[in-house]
Coordinates of C-alpha atoms in Angstrom, one line a residue:
M17 CA 26.8 41.6 105.8
A18 CA 25.8 38.0 106.9
Y19 CA 26.8 35.1 104.7
E20 CA 25.5 31.6 104.6
F21 CA 28.5 29.7 103.0
I22 CA 31.5 31.8 104.1
K23 CA 32.6 33.7 107.2
V24 CA 34.3 37.1 107.1
D25 CA 36.1 38.4 110.2
R26 CA 38.1 41.6 110.5
E27 CA 41.1 41.8 112.8
G28 CA 42.4 45.3 112.6
P29 CA 43.6 45.8 109.0
V30 CA 43.4 42.0 108.3
T31 CA 40.3 40.3 106.8
I32 CA 39.9 36.6 107.3
F33 CA 37.8 34.8 104.7
T34 CA 36.7 31.3 105.8
L35 CA 35.1 28.9 103.3
N36 CA 32.3 27.5 105.5
R37 CA 30.8 24.3 104.1
P38 CA 32.6 21.8 106.2
D39 CA 30.0 19.1 105.7
V40 CA 31.1 18.9 102.0
M41 CA 34.8 19.6 102.7
N42 CA 34.2 23.3 101.8
A43 CA 33.4 22.4 98.2
M44 CA 32.3 25.4 96.3
H45 CA 28.9 25.9 94.5
S46 CA 27.3 28.8 92.7
P47 CA 26.0 30.6 95.8
A48 CA 29.4 30.3 97.6
H49 CA 31.1 31.8 94.5
F50 CA 28.9 34.8 94.6
E51 CA 29.3 35.3 98.4
M52 CA 33.1 35.3 98.0
H53 CA 32.8 37.7 95.1
E54 CA 30.8 40.2 97.3
A55 CA 33.1 39.7 100.2
L56 CA 36.3 40.3 98.2
D57 CA 34.7 43.3 96.5
A58 CA 34.1 44.8 99.9
F59 CA 37.7 44.0 101.0
A60 CA 39.1 45.6 97.9
A61 CA 37.1 48.8 98.5
D62 CA 37.7 49.1 102.2
P63 CA 40.7 51.5 102.8
D64 CA 41.1 50.2 106.3
Q65 CA 41.7 46.5 105.2
W66 CA 45.2 45.9 103.9
V67 CA 45.8 42.1 103.9
G68 CA 43.5 39.1 103.5
I69 CA 43.7 35.5 104.7
V70 CA 41.7 32.7 103.0
T71 CA 41.2 29.4 104.9
G72 CA 38.7 26.6 105.3
A73 CA 36.3 25.7 108.1
G74 CA 37.1 22.5 110.1
D75 CA 40.3 20.5 110.1
R76 CA 39.7 18.2 107.1
A77 CA 39.7 20.6 104.1
F78 CA 40.7 23.9 102.8
S79 CA 38.4 23.2 99.8
A80 CA 37.6 20.1 97.9
G81 CA 37.0 22.3 94.8
N82 CA 33.9 22.2 92.7
D83 CA 30.8 20.7 94.4
L84 CA 30.3 17.8 92.0
K85 CA 27.2 16.4 93.8
Y86 CA 25.6 19.8 93.6
Q87 CA 26.4 19.9 89.9
A88 CA 25.2 16.4 89.3
G89 CA 22.0 17.2 91.1
G90 CA 21.2 19.9 88.5
G91 CA 22.6 22.8 90.6
A92 CA 23.4 26.0 88.6
L93 CA 27.0 26.3 87.4
K94 CA 26.9 30.1 87.4
S95 CA 30.0 32.0 88.7
P96 CA 30.7 35.7 88.9
P97 CA 33.1 37.5 86.5
S98 CA 35.8 37.3 89.2
G99 CA 35.8 33.5 88.7
F100 CA 35.9 30.5 91.0
A101 CA 35.4 31.6 94.6
G102 CA 35.2 35.2 93.4
L103 CA 39.0 35.1 93.1
T104 CA 40.5 33.1 90.2
S105 CA 39.7 35.7 87.6
R106 CA 40.2 38.7 89.8
F107 CA 43.2 40.3 88.3
D108 CA 42.9 43.9 89.7
L109 CA 43.2 43.1 93.4
T110 CA 46.5 44.8 94.6
K111 CA 46.0 43.9 98.3
P112 CA 47.9 40.8 99.2
L113 CA 46.1 37.5 100.0
I114 CA 47.5 34.6 102.1
A115 CA 46.1 31.1 101.7
A116 CA 46.1 29.3 105.0
V117 CA 45.6 25.7 103.7
N118 CA 44.4 23.6 106.6
G119 CA 43.7 20.3 104.8
V120 CA 42.6 19.0 101.4
A121 CA 43.1 21.5 98.5
M122 CA 41.8 19.7 95.5
G123 CA 41.0 21.0 92.0
G124 CA 39.3 24.3 92.5
G125 CA 40.5 24.4 96.1
F126 CA 44.1 24.3 94.9
E127 CA 43.2 26.9 92.3
I128 CA 41.9 29.2 95.0
A129 CA 45.2 28.8 96.9
L130 CA 47.2 29.4 93.7
A131 CA 45.3 32.6 93.1
C132 CA 46.5 33.9 96.5
D133 CA 50.0 35.5 96.7
I134 CA 51.4 33.4 99.5
I135 CA 50.5 29.8 100.6
V136 CA 51.0 28.7 104.2
A137 CA 50.1 25.0 104.6
S138 CA 49.4 22.7 107.5
E139 CA 51.3 19.4 107.6
A140 CA 47.9 17.9 106.9
A141 CA 47.4 19.8 103.6
V142 CA 47.2 17.9 100.4
F143 CA 47.3 19.5 96.9
A144 CA 46.2 18.2 93.5
L145 CA 44.5 19.0 90.2
P146 CA 42.4 15.8 89.9
E147 CA 39.8 17.1 87.4
P148 CA 40.8 14.6 84.6
R149 CA 39.7 11.7 86.9
V150 CA 36.1 12.9 86.5
G151 CA 36.4 14.1 82.9
L152 CA 37.0 17.7 83.7
A153 CA 40.0 20.1 83.5
A154 CA 41.5 22.7 85.9
L155 CA 40.3 25.6 83.8
A156 CA 39.9 28.1 86.7
G157 CA 43.6 29.0 86.5
G158 CA 45.3 25.9 87.8
L159 CA 46.6 24.9 84.4
H160 CA 48.2 28.4 84.0
R161 CA 49.2 29.4 87.5
L162 CA 50.9 26.1 88.5
P163 CA 53.4 26.1 85.6
R164 CA 54.2 29.8 86.3
A165 CA 54.8 28.9 89.9
I166 CA 57.0 25.8 89.7
G167 CA 58.0 25.5 86.0
T168 CA 56.4 23.6 83.1
K169 CA 57.9 20.2 83.5
R170 CA 57.2 19.9 87.3
A171 CA 53.7 21.2 86.8
M172 CA 53.0 18.8 83.9
G173 CA 54.1 15.9 86.2
M174 CA 51.3 16.9 88.6
I175 CA 48.7 17.8 86.0
L176 CA 49.0 14.9 83.7
T177 CA 49.0 12.3 86.5
A178 CA 46.5 14.1 88.8
R179 CA 48.7 13.0 91.6
R180 CA 48.5 14.3 95.2
V181 CA 51.3 16.4 96.7
S182 CA 51.9 16.9 100.4
A183 CA 52.6 20.2 102.0
A184 CA 56.3 19.3 102.4
E185 CA 56.6 18.4 98.7
G186 CA 54.7 21.6 97.8
K187 CA 57.4 23.6 99.7
E188 CA 60.1 21.7 97.9
L189 CA 58.4 22.4 94.5
G190 CA 58.1 26.0 95.4
F191 CA 54.4 26.8 95.6
V192 CA 54.2 26.6 99.4
H193 CA 55.9 29.3 101.4
E194 CA 55.8 27.7 104.8
V195 CA 54.7 24.4 106.4
T196 CA 53.3 24.4 110.0
A197 CA 51.8 22.0 112.5
P198 CA 48.0 22.1 112.1
Q199 CA 47.5 23.9 115.4
D200 CA 50.0 26.6 114.4
L201 CA 48.6 27.3 110.9
M202 CA 46.4 30.4 111.6
R203 CA 48.9 31.8 114.1
T204 CA 51.5 31.6 111.4
A205 CA 49.2 33.2 108.8
R206 CA 48.3 36.0 111.2
E207 CA 52.0 36.7 112.0
L208 CA 52.8 36.8 108.3
A209 CA 49.9 39.2 107.7
K210 CA 51.1 41.3 110.6
S211 CA 54.6 41.5 109.1
I212 CA 53.1 42.7 105.8
C213 CA 50.9 45.3 107.7
E214 CA 54.1 46.8 109.2
L215 CA 55.2 47.8 105.7
G216 CA 53.8 50.6 103.6
P217 CA 50.5 49.4 102.2
M218 CA 50.8 51.5 99.1
S219 CA 54.3 50.1 98.6
I220 CA 53.0 46.5 99.0
R221 CA 50.2 47.1 96.5
A222 CA 52.6 48.7 94.0
S223 CA 55.0 45.8 94.5
K224 CA 52.4 43.2 93.9
Q225 CA 51.1 44.9 90.8
A226 CA 54.5 45.5 89.4
V227 CA 55.4 41.8 89.8
Y228 CA 52.3 40.3 88.2
Q229 CA 52.0 42.8 85.4
G230 CA 55.7 42.8 84.8
L231 CA 55.7 39.1 84.3
D232 CA 53.1 39.6 81.5
E233 CA 55.4 42.1 79.7
P234 CA 57.3 40.8 76.6
S235 CA 60.7 41.6 78.2
L236 CA 62.5 42.8 81.3
E237 CA 63.2 46.1 79.5
A238 CA 59.5 46.5 78.8
A239 CA 58.6 45.8 82.4
L240 CA 61.0 48.4 83.7
K241 CA 59.9 51.0 81.2
G242 CA 56.2 50.3 81.8
Q243 CA 56.0 49.9 85.6
N244 CA 55.4 53.6 86.3
K245 CA 52.2 53.5 84.4
Y246 CA 50.7 50.7 86.5
P247 CA 47.9 52.2 88.6
A248 CA 49.2 51.0 92.0
V249 CA 52.7 52.3 91.2
A250 CA 51.3 55.6 90.1
A251 CA 49.2 55.8 93.2
L252 CA 52.2 55.1 95.4
Y253 CA 54.1 58.2 94.0
T254 CA 51.2 60.5 94.9
S255 CA 50.3 59.0 98.2
E256 CA 50.7 60.4 101.8
D257 CA 52.6 57.2 102.6
F258 CA 55.2 58.1 100.0
K259 CA 56.1 61.2 102.0
E260 CA 55.6 59.6 105.4
G261 CA 58.1 56.8 105.0
P262 CA 61.2 58.9 104.4
L263 CA 60.0 61.5 107.0
A264 CA 59.6 58.8 109.7
F265 CA 63.1 57.4 108.8
A266 CA 64.7 60.9 109.1
Q267 CA 62.9 61.5 112.4
K268 CA 63.9 58.1 113.7
R269 CA 60.3 57.0 114.5
P270 CA 58.0 54.3 113.3
P271 CA 56.0 55.3 110.2
Q272 CA 52.3 56.0 110.6
W273 CA 50.9 54.4 107.5
K274 CA 47.6 55.7 106.1
G275 CA 47.2 53.4 103.1
R276 CA 46.5 56.4 100.9

């Protein structure tokens, strides 16, 4: 379907979501949240789409976060059950998402990136949770995901000072996977997506779900004992791909993944 505030492009099994409000540095408002919610629902339900990339339009910003001018002007603050950008409270998506951060990722923009599984950042990228500067707080996941990604003390150093972090420092801290030249960002993200697509999609989904749900278990023992009950892990065991992988290996040929 056609969208007004985002763009959705499909390249084989890869879906590219572009936050498309460059005139306001891709800041998000209620209509944009609901468009992303619909687009991500469609991605999740499409058996032919295996990996997603989220990026921003233009070369200035990934997303400046919440559109404060829209809010100050009386704009509705409604968001879908899936949260900010239809993503930050979406806990059942087992398909991997790559954030291709092309510029400023502030507040909710940083929270969108943190809600993805891998962050690739342009050298021009800047990250921060500056909500306290305007009397707000990063309650769309940033206050919880950042400590889990880089440790409590490092995260508190960013959160309690609202300071800006470069892409290079983000990699040093551990939340950025790779830093690229601006012109190489999308090529790098696409190559990363391609490398994921070469693997068994059911295996990737099971692995993602096992990691995240396992981290929420009370102990390593509980995670190991409980993982076979996770839906994506159970689906792996009964999938065509579970048979195809060993068969292709035995026959010395590339596997023909079906994603089912």
